[in-house]
Amino acid sequence: MPEVLVSDNGAQLTSDVFERFCESNGITHLRTAPFHPQSNGLAERFVDTFKRTMKKIQAGGEDLEQAIDTFLLCYRSTPSRNAPGGKSPAEILFGKTLRTAFELMRPPSKFYKDVNSKQASQYNEKHGAKTKCFEVKDKVYAQVHHGNDWSWVPGEVVERIGQVMYNIWLPDRQRLIRCHGNQLRKRYDTSSSPPEVIGPQVPLEILLDTWSLNPSSSGAAVETVEPPAEPEGLDELQLEFLRSLMEPDQQRRRLRTPVRQPELEEVIQRRSSRQRRAPVRYEPYQLY
């Protein structure tokens, strides 16, 4: 609220209700002399500026509402030598300049690009994020949403848009979709029209891509244990007797084999060493 209010002697400004309002809010109300507009020069100067500007704008063919909007934008974004620091009314009110068409005359600033790149590198380093890059004609699995569900659908990269956006062609559905890099997984199947994966099933390629494994190195060597060779020259009854003797021995070996229990780590209670302090609030009043 203002500290001093200068107005004319209108009935709405001299009423008892308005006087009580100014008194309760600590506003000093000054009234000018009747029929002497020079006493309130700021208001009269604004009225003169508004009338002359509206005539010039309407001369260009704009309607009344558009002319008022144009005037307010120009008036509030124009610096004034009478304002503190020579700033515009909008800069004094909001603490920053309004972006108008004149901003296009300045070269683009590299500050925001550097800040965004630093934030992205810090986030990737903290969370272990890796960059994904797909080339045109790469075989991929695309995350396609339908309703409240989604599924992995095989597709092919058609075009790369920017750093992380891609146009994907789905041959099974004969449609073109746009996907983010996080919605794509590499597909190592070289077939032209692989079957569509629907539901909770996850292709092997997606699991390999999630754990950063290659298809060639994914196959683990499985050691096969062949059963002992049976002695030759025995009849069926003797062989059956030997099998009956060997089965309990194998069972005893399985029972004697100790089962390795997972070691339970001791839970250590950790407390943050961050220094806590009360937040700094805005203080619009002066404390004495």
C-alpha angles and dihedrals in degrees: 000000000000123000095216126029121192117194142148126259098273118154092241090054097046097047122119092243093057092046091054090048092054092045095050092049097044096248119152107220116205121187123203125227115275116264091007108107092170088077090072100041097161094058093045092048091053091050090051092048092048094051096047093046093048091053092052094047095047089049087068092061101261120140124242099263094048091046091054092050091049092049094049092049093050094043095049096044097046116098115239126208089212092058121088108278092000091278130150122258091250092051091051091049101041101025093237138069121262116248109239135163089277089070088072089069091066121080114253114268120242093205097089092044091053092047092050092048091050092049091049093049092048092049093048092048093049098045098033094242117173128207117247122208126181126186130213114282092021115147110237144162112240125205105236119189123209117175111319093334135071138194140190111260123185115243146148131247110248104170139001117225115195119317104316108013124094138179109228126196115212108204095190093054098031094227140116120232135178118232139180119238090251089059093059133079129186117258118206096186109113096197115119097228112020118185117274117254113225132179127004094334113117121203118239091241091061092052091048091049091049092055094038094244130146122230091237094055096039096081108092119211107249114205111218119207113211118211117248115273115256117238116259126234096045127120125234096266093053092048092051090051091052091050091052090053094048097049097064090046091054091048091052090051091053091050093047093051105101116232111230109232119209113255113246112226117222111250108234115201110230127195126197117252093204114130110239123209137170115270118258108247127200111268108201092170130070112239118213 
